[in-house]
PDB file of N, CA and C in Angstrom:
ATOM      1  N   UNK E   1      81.621 239.466 -22.332  1.00  0.00           N
ATOM      2  CA  UNK E   1      82.311 238.196 -22.474  1.00  0.00           C
ATOM      3  C   UNK E   1      82.520 237.532 -21.110  1.00  0.00           C
ATOM      4  N   UNK E   2      82.845 238.346 -20.118  1.00  0.00           N
ATOM      5  CA  UNK E   2      83.090 237.801 -18.782  1.00  0.00           C
ATOM      6  C   UNK E   2      81.815 237.204 -18.210  1.00  0.00           C
ATOM      7  N   UNK E   3      80.698 237.902 -18.418  1.00  0.00           N
ATOM      8  CA  UNK E   3      79.413 237.392 -17.936  1.00  0.00           C
ATOM      9  C   UNK E   3      79.049 236.081 -18.629  1.00  0.00           C
ATOM     10  N   UNK E   4      79.347 235.988 -19.910  1.00  0.00           N
ATOM     11  CA  UNK E   4      79.088 234.757 -20.660  1.00  0.00           C
ATOM     12  C   UNK E   4      79.914 233.594 -20.108  1.00  0.00           C
ATOM     13  N   UNK E   5      81.188 233.840 -19.859  1.00  0.00           N
ATOM     14  CA  UNK E   5      82.069 232.795 -19.319  1.00  0.00           C
ATOM     15  C   UNK E   5      81.577 232.333 -17.951  1.00  0.00           C
ATOM     16  N   UNK E   6      81.242 233.288 -17.087  1.00  0.00           N
ATOM     17  CA  UNK E   6      80.761 232.933 -15.747  1.00  0.00           C
ATOM     18  C   UNK E   6      79.449 232.154 -15.806  1.00  0.00           C
ATOM     19  N   UNK E   7      78.564 232.529 -16.727  1.00  0.00           N
ATOM     20  CA  UNK E   7      77.290 231.821 -16.872  1.00  0.00           C
ATOM     21  C   UNK E   7      77.505 230.387 -17.335  1.00  0.00           C
ATOM     22  N   UNK E   8      78.337 230.208 -18.332  1.00  0.00           N
ATOM     23  CA  UNK E   8      78.602 228.861 -18.851  1.00  0.00           C
ATOM     24  C   UNK E   8      79.264 227.991 -17.788  1.00  0.00           C
ATOM     25  N   UNK E   9      80.240 228.526 -17.088  1.00  0.00           N
ATOM     26  CA  UNK E   9      80.908 227.754 -16.043  1.00  0.00           C
ATOM     27  C   UNK E   9      79.957 227.431 -14.896  1.00  0.00           C
ATOM     28  N   UNK E  10      79.051 228.353 -14.574  1.00  0.00           N
ATOM     29  CA  UNK E  10      78.078 228.085 -13.512  1.00  0.00           C
ATOM     30  C   UNK E  10      77.133 226.960 -13.915  1.00  0.00           C
ATOM     31  N   UNK E  11      76.699 226.946 -15.168  1.00  0.00           N
ATOM     32  CA  UNK E  11      75.828 225.865 -15.647  1.00  0.00           C
ATOM     33  C   UNK E  11      76.552 224.521 -15.629  1.00  0.00           C
ATOM     34  N   UNK E  12      77.787 224.515 -16.068  1.00  0.00           N
ATOM     35  CA  UNK E  12      78.567 223.273 -16.050  1.00  0.00           C
ATOM     36  C   UNK E  12      78.746 222.782 -14.617  1.00  0.00           C
ATOM     37  N   UNK E  13      79.032 223.705 -13.716  1.00  0.00           N
ATOM     38  CA  UNK E  13      79.220 223.328 -12.313  1.00  0.00           C
ATOM     39  C   UNK E  13      77.938 222.753 -11.726  1.00  0.00           C
ATOM     40  N   UNK E  14      76.808 223.368 -12.018  1.00  0.00           N
ATOM     41  CA  UNK E  14      75.539 222.866 -11.484  1.00  0.00           C
ATOM     42  C   UNK E  14      75.233 221.458 -11.974  1.00  0.00           C
ATOM     43  N   UNK E  15      75.448 221.228 -13.245  1.00  0.00           N
ATOM     44  CA  UNK E  15      75.120 219.921 -13.823  1.00  0.00           C
ATOM     45  C   UNK E  15      76.080 218.843 -13.326  1.00  0.00           C
ATOM     46  N   UNK E  16      77.359 219.112 -13.385  1.00  0.00           N
ATOM     47  CA  UNK E  16      78.347 218.081 -13.056  1.00  0.00           C
ATOM     48  C   UNK E  16      78.517 217.867 -11.560  1.00  0.00           C
ATOM     49  N   UNK E  17      78.547 218.933 -10.807  1.00  0.00           N
ATOM     50  CA  UNK E  17      78.778 218.783  -9.366  1.00  0.00           C
ATOM     51  C   UNK E  17      77.580 218.187  -8.639  1.00  0.00           C
ATOM     52  N   UNK E  18      76.394 218.424  -9.140  1.00  0.00           N
ATOM     53  CA  UNK E  18      75.212 217.850  -8.509  1.00  0.00           C
ATOM     54  C   UNK E  18      75.277 216.325  -8.520  1.00  0.00           C
ATOM     55  N   UNK E  19      75.675 215.749  -9.654  1.00  0.00           N
ATOM     56  CA  UNK E  19      75.798 214.296  -9.748  1.00  0.00           C
ATOM     57  C   UNK E  19      76.877 213.736  -8.838  1.00  0.00           C
ATOM     58  N   UNK E  20      77.992 214.435  -8.755  1.00  0.00           N
ATOM     59  CA  UNK E  20      79.076 213.975  -7.885  1.00  0.00           C
ATOM     60  C   UNK E  20      78.682 214.052  -6.416  1.00  0.00           C
ATOM     61  N   UNK E  21      77.937 215.075  -6.054  1.00  0.00           N
ATOM     62  CA  UNK E  21      77.500 215.206  -4.662  1.00  0.00           C
ATOM     63  C   UNK E  21      76.455 214.156  -4.296  1.00  0.00           C
ATOM     64  N   UNK E  22      75.535 213.877  -5.225  1.00  0.00           N
ATOM     65  CA  UNK E  22      74.495 212.877  -4.952  1.00  0.00           C
ATOM     66  C   UNK E  22      75.088 211.487  -4.762  1.00  0.00           C
ATOM     67  N   UNK E  23      76.093 211.166  -5.565  1.00  0.00           N
ATOM     68  CA  UNK E  23      76.712 209.841  -5.482  1.00  0.00           C
ATOM     69  C   UNK E  23      77.804 209.781  -4.422  1.00  0.00           C
ATOM     70  N   UNK E  24      78.057 210.904  -3.772  1.00  0.00           N
ATOM     71  CA  UNK E  24      79.054 211.014  -2.702  1.00  0.00           C
ATOM     72  C   UNK E  24      80.460 210.627  -3.164  1.00  0.00           C
ATOM     73  N   UNK E  25      80.814 211.096  -4.350  1.00  0.00           N
ATOM     74  CA  UNK E  25      82.156 210.902  -4.886  1.00  0.00           C
ATOM     75  C   UNK E  25      83.021 212.081  -4.447  1.00  0.00           C
ATOM     76  N   UNK E  26      83.553 212.025  -3.245  1.00  0.00           N
ATOM     77  CA  UNK E  26      84.289 213.155  -2.677  1.00  0.00           C
ATOM     78  C   UNK E  26      85.637 213.376  -3.372  1.00  0.00           C
ATOM     79  N   UNK E  27      86.384 212.317  -3.627  1.00  0.00           N
ATOM     80  CA  UNK E  27      87.695 212.469  -4.266  1.00  0.00           C
ATOM     81  C   UNK E  27      87.546 213.011  -5.684  1.00  0.00           C
ATOM     82  N   UNK E  28      86.570 212.495  -6.412  1.00  0.00           N
ATOM     83  CA  UNK E  28      86.327 212.966  -7.765  1.00  0.00           C
ATOM     84  C   UNK E  28      85.891 214.426  -7.766  1.00  0.00           C
ATOM     85  N   UNK E  29      85.121 214.800  -6.757  1.00  0.00           N
ATOM     86  CA  UNK E  29      84.671 216.184  -6.634  1.00  0.00           C
ATOM     87  C   UNK E  29      85.847 217.128  -6.385  1.00  0.00           C
ATOM     88  N   UNK E  30      86.801 216.700  -5.591  1.00  0.00           N
ATOM     89  CA  UNK E  30      87.984 217.526  -5.324  1.00  0.00           C
ATOM     90  C   UNK E  30      88.813 217.706  -6.592  1.00  0.00           C
ATOM     91  N   UNK E  31      89.022 216.620  -7.326  1.00  0.00           N
ATOM     92  CA  UNK E  31      89.794 216.702  -8.570  1.00  0.00           C
ATOM     93  C   UNK E  31      89.056 217.557  -9.593  1.00  0.00           C
ATOM     94  N   UNK E  32      87.756 217.318  -9.743  1.00  0.00           N
ATOM     95  CA  UNK E  32      86.951 218.088 -10.688  1.00  0.00           C
ATOM     96  C   UNK E  32      86.976 219.570 -10.333  1.00  0.00           C
ATOM     97  N   UNK E  33      86.819 219.886  -9.054  1.00  0.00           N
ATOM     98  CA  UNK E  33      86.803 221.286  -8.619  1.00  0.00           C
ATOM     99  C   UNK E  33      88.142 221.964  -8.874  1.00  0.00           C
ATOM    100  N   UNK E  34      89.223 221.246  -8.647  1.00  0.00           N
ATOM    101  CA  UNK E  34      90.551 221.820  -8.881  1.00  0.00           C
ATOM    102  C   UNK E  34      90.757 222.153 -10.353  1.00  0.00           C
ATOM    103  N   UNK E  35      90.453 221.211 -11.216  1.00  0.00           N
ATOM    104  CA  UNK E  35      90.602 221.437 -12.652  1.00  0.00           C
ATOM    105  C   UNK E  35      89.633 222.510 -13.125  1.00  0.00           C
ATOM    106  N   UNK E  36      88.435 222.513 -12.562  1.00  0.00           N
ATOM    107  CA  UNK E  36      87.409 223.486 -12.915  1.00  0.00           C
ATOM    108  C   UNK E  36      87.859 224.907 -12.564  1.00  0.00           C
ATOM    109  N   UNK E  37      88.442 225.082 -11.392  1.00  0.00           N
ATOM    110  CA  UNK E  37      88.909 226.406 -10.964  1.00  0.00           C
ATOM    111  C   UNK E  37      90.073 226.878 -11.833  1.00  0.00           C
ATOM    112  N   UNK E  38      90.964 225.966 -12.191  1.00  0.00           N
ATOM    113  CA  UNK E  38      92.077 226.327 -13.080  1.00  0.00           C
ATOM    114  C   UNK E  38      91.546 226.760 -14.444  1.00  0.00           C
ATOM    115  N   UNK E  39      90.593 226.007 -14.990  1.00  0.00           N
ATOM    116  CA  UNK E  39      90.024 226.344 -16.294  1.00  0.00           C
ATOM    117  C   UNK E  39      89.280 227.677 -16.245  1.00  0.00           C
ATOM    118  N   UNK E  40      88.537 227.912 -15.179  1.00  0.00           N
ATOM    119  CA  UNK E  40      87.823 229.181 -15.029  1.00  0.00           C
ATOM    120  C   UNK E  40      88.806 230.339 -14.925  1.00  0.00           C
ATOM    121  N   UNK E  41      89.859 230.160 -14.163  1.00  0.00           N
ATOM    122  CA  UNK E  41      90.863 231.222 -14.009  1.00  0.00           C
ATOM    123  C   UNK E  41      91.535 231.548 -15.341  1.00  0.00           C
ATOM    124  N   UNK E  42      91.917 230.520 -16.083  1.00  0.00           N
ATOM    125  CA  UNK E  42      92.555 230.748 -17.379  1.00  0.00           C
ATOM    126  C   UNK E  42      91.598 231.410 -18.364  1.00  0.00           C
ATOM    127  N   UNK E  43      90.342 231.006 -18.354  1.00  0.00           N
ATOM    128  CA  UNK E  43      89.352 231.613 -19.242  1.00  0.00           C
ATOM    129  C   UNK E  43      89.141 233.082 -18.917  1.00  0.00           C
ATOM    130  N   UNK E  44      89.060 233.404 -17.640  1.00  0.00           N
ATOM    131  CA  UNK E  44      88.887 234.804 -17.248  1.00  0.00           C
ATOM    132  C   UNK E  44      90.118 235.635 -17.593  1.00  0.00           C
ATOM    133  N   UNK E  45      91.304 235.079 -17.391  1.00  0.00           N
ATOM    134  CA  UNK E  45      92.523 235.801 -17.758  1.00  0.00           C
ATOM    135  C   UNK E  45      92.570 236.084 -19.256  1.00  0.00           C
ATOM    136  N   UNK E  46      92.190 235.110 -20.060  1.00  0.00           N
ATOM    137  CA  UNK E  46      92.164 235.317 -21.508  1.00  0.00           C
ATOM    138  C   UNK E  46      91.137 236.369 -21.900  1.00  0.00           C
ATOM    139  N   UNK E  47      89.988 236.382 -21.228  1.00  0.00           N
ATOM    140  CA  UNK E  47      88.966 237.375 -21.561  1.00  0.00           C
ATOM    141  C   UNK E  47      89.393 238.782 -21.151  1.00  0.00           C
ATOM    142  N   UNK E  48      90.258 238.906 -20.149  1.00  0.00           N
ATOM    143  CA  UNK E  48      90.797 240.208 -19.756  1.00  0.00           C
ATOM    144  C   UNK E  48      91.939 240.649 -20.669  1.00  0.00           C
ATOM    145  N   UNK E  49      92.397 239.765 -21.548  1.00  0.00           N
ATOM    146  CA  UNK E  49      93.457 240.111 -22.486  1.00  0.00           C
ATOM    147  C   UNK E  49      94.857 239.835 -21.986  1.00  0.00           C
ATOM    148  N   UNK E  50      94.985 239.030 -20.964  1.00  0.00           N
ATOM    149  CA  UNK E  50      96.299 238.683 -20.423  1.00  0.00           C
ATOM    150  C   UNK E  50      96.940 237.637 -21.332  1.00  0.00           C
ATOM    151  N   UNK E  51      98.183 237.869 -21.712  1.00  0.00           N
ATOM    152  CA  UNK E  51      98.900 236.914 -22.557  1.00  0.00           C
ATOM    153  C   UNK E  51      99.394 235.760 -21.688  1.00  0.00           C
ATOM    154  N   UNK E  52      99.052 234.554 -22.087  1.00  0.00           N
ATOM    155  CA  UNK E  52      99.447 233.362 -21.342  1.00  0.00           C
ATOM    156  C   UNK E  52     100.524 232.614 -22.113  1.00  0.00           C
ATOM    157  N   UNK E  53     101.375 231.915 -21.383  1.00  0.00           N
ATOM    158  CA  UNK E  53     102.430 231.124 -22.007  1.00  0.00           C
ATOM    159  C   UNK E  53     101.830 229.903 -22.693  1.00  0.00           C
ATOM    160  N   UNK E  54     102.487 229.504 -23.755  1.00  0.00           N
ATOM    161  CA  UNK E  54     102.063 228.324 -24.485  1.00  0.00           C
ATOM    162  C   UNK E  54     102.515 227.065 -23.748  1.00  0.00           C
ATOM    163  N   UNK E  55     101.636 226.082 -23.596  1.00  0.00           N
ATOM    164  CA  UNK E  55     102.055 224.845 -22.938  1.00  0.00           C
ATOM    165  C   UNK E  55     103.060 224.048 -23.770  1.00  0.00           C
ATOM    166  N   UNK E  56     103.147 224.341 -25.052  1.00  0.00           N
ATOM    167  CA  UNK E  56     104.113 223.661 -25.913  1.00  0.00           C
ATOM    168  C   UNK E  56     105.538 224.013 -25.485  1.00  0.00           C
ATOM    169  N   UNK E  57     105.770 225.271 -25.148  1.00  0.00           N
ATOM    170  CA  UNK E  57     107.111 225.688 -24.731  1.00  0.00           C
ATOM    171  C   UNK E  57     107.513 225.020 -23.425  1.00  0.00           C
ATOM    172  N   UNK E  58     106.571 224.865 -22.529  1.00  0.00           N
ATOM    173  CA  UNK E  58     106.858 224.205 -21.253  1.00  0.00           C
ATOM    174  C   UNK E  58     107.193 222.741 -21.487  1.00  0.00           C
ATOM    175  N   UNK E  59     106.425 222.070 -22.342  1.00  0.00           N
ATOM    176  CA  UNK E  59     106.692 220.653 -22.600  1.00  0.00           C
ATOM    177  C   UNK E  59     108.003 220.469 -23.369  1.00  0.00           C
ATOM    178  N   UNK E  60     108.334 221.388 -24.271  1.00  0.00           N
ATOM    179  CA  UNK E  60     109.615 221.303 -24.967  1.00  0.00           C
ATOM    180  C   UNK E  60     110.772 221.474 -23.993  1.00  0.00           C
ATOM    181  N   UNK E  61     110.661 222.410 -23.080  1.00  0.00           N
ATOM    182  CA  UNK E  61     111.692 222.608 -22.060  1.00  0.00           C
ATOM    183  C   UNK E  61     111.851 221.347 -21.224  1.00  0.00           C
ATOM    184  N   UNK E  62     110.735 220.753 -20.826  1.00  0.00           N
ATOM    185  CA  UNK E  62     110.771 219.542 -20.011  1.00  0.00           C
ATOM    186  C   UNK E  62     111.447 218.402 -20.761  1.00  0.00           C
ATOM    187  N   UNK E  63     111.101 218.214 -22.028  1.00  0.00           N
ATOM    188  CA  UNK E  63     111.669 217.116 -22.809  1.00  0.00           C
ATOM    189  C   UNK E  63     113.146 217.335 -23.126  1.00  0.00           C
ATOM    190  N   UNK E  64     113.503 218.550 -23.536  1.00  0.00           N
ATOM    191  CA  UNK E  64     114.880 218.815 -23.951  1.00  0.00           C
ATOM    192  C   UNK E  64     115.832 218.964 -22.772  1.00  0.00           C
ATOM    193  N   UNK E  65     115.503 219.836 -21.854  1.00  0.00           N
ATOM    194  CA  UNK E  65     116.457 220.213 -20.813  1.00  0.00           C
ATOM    195  C   UNK E  65     116.415 219.314 -19.585  1.00  0.00           C
ATOM    196  N   UNK E  66     115.278 218.828 -19.238  1.00  0.00           N
ATOM    197  CA  UNK E  66     115.182 218.008 -18.027  1.00  0.00           C
ATOM    198  C   UNK E  66     115.384 216.532 -18.344  1.00  0.00           C
ATOM    199  N   UNK E  67     114.689 216.025 -19.345  1.00  0.00           N
ATOM    200  CA  UNK E  67     114.806 214.604 -19.688  1.00  0.00           C
ATOM    201  C   UNK E  67     115.909 214.329 -20.706  1.00  0.00           C
ATOM    202  N   UNK E  68     116.446 215.379 -21.317  1.00  0.00           N
ATOM    203  CA  UNK E  68     117.505 215.267 -22.328  1.00  0.00           C
ATOM    204  C   UNK E  68     117.082 214.356 -23.481  1.00  0.00           C
ATOM    205  N   UNK E  69     115.853 214.552 -23.946  1.00  0.00           N
ATOM    206  CA  UNK E  69     115.346 213.806 -25.089  1.00  0.00           C
ATOM    207  C   UNK E  69     115.367 214.701 -26.316  1.00  0.00           C
ATOM    208  N   UNK E  70     115.601 214.095 -27.450  1.00  0.00           N
ATOM    209  CA  UNK E  70     115.596 214.828 -28.704  1.00  0.00           C
ATOM    210  C   UNK E  70     114.592 214.169 -29.633  1.00  0.00           C
ATOM    211  N   UNK E  71     113.794 214.966 -30.281  1.00  0.00           N
ATOM    212  CA  UNK E  71     112.788 214.425 -31.195  1.00  0.00           C
ATOM    213  C   UNK E  71     113.043 214.968 -32.596  1.00  0.00           C
ATOM    214  N   UNK E  72     114.065 214.408 -33.236  1.00  0.00           N
ATOM    215  CA  UNK E  72     114.452 214.844 -34.583  1.00  0.00           C
ATOM    216  C   UNK E  72     113.899 213.926 -35.619  1.00  0.00           C
TER     217      UNK E  72
END
């Protein structure tokens, strides 16, 4: 599974980053690379069986406790 994930991410990186480099979109390349590395890290953690927190709980905490919003 890990080899499959790395292969797919490598193919995506080759296709997408080549276009950004040719057009000299440096800022877009930095943003893309950052999001790409986060996605790769999360995918590898999931394939190793690491339990990750749900983003729903984080957004609920943000809405309820920080912004004091209620969605009833």
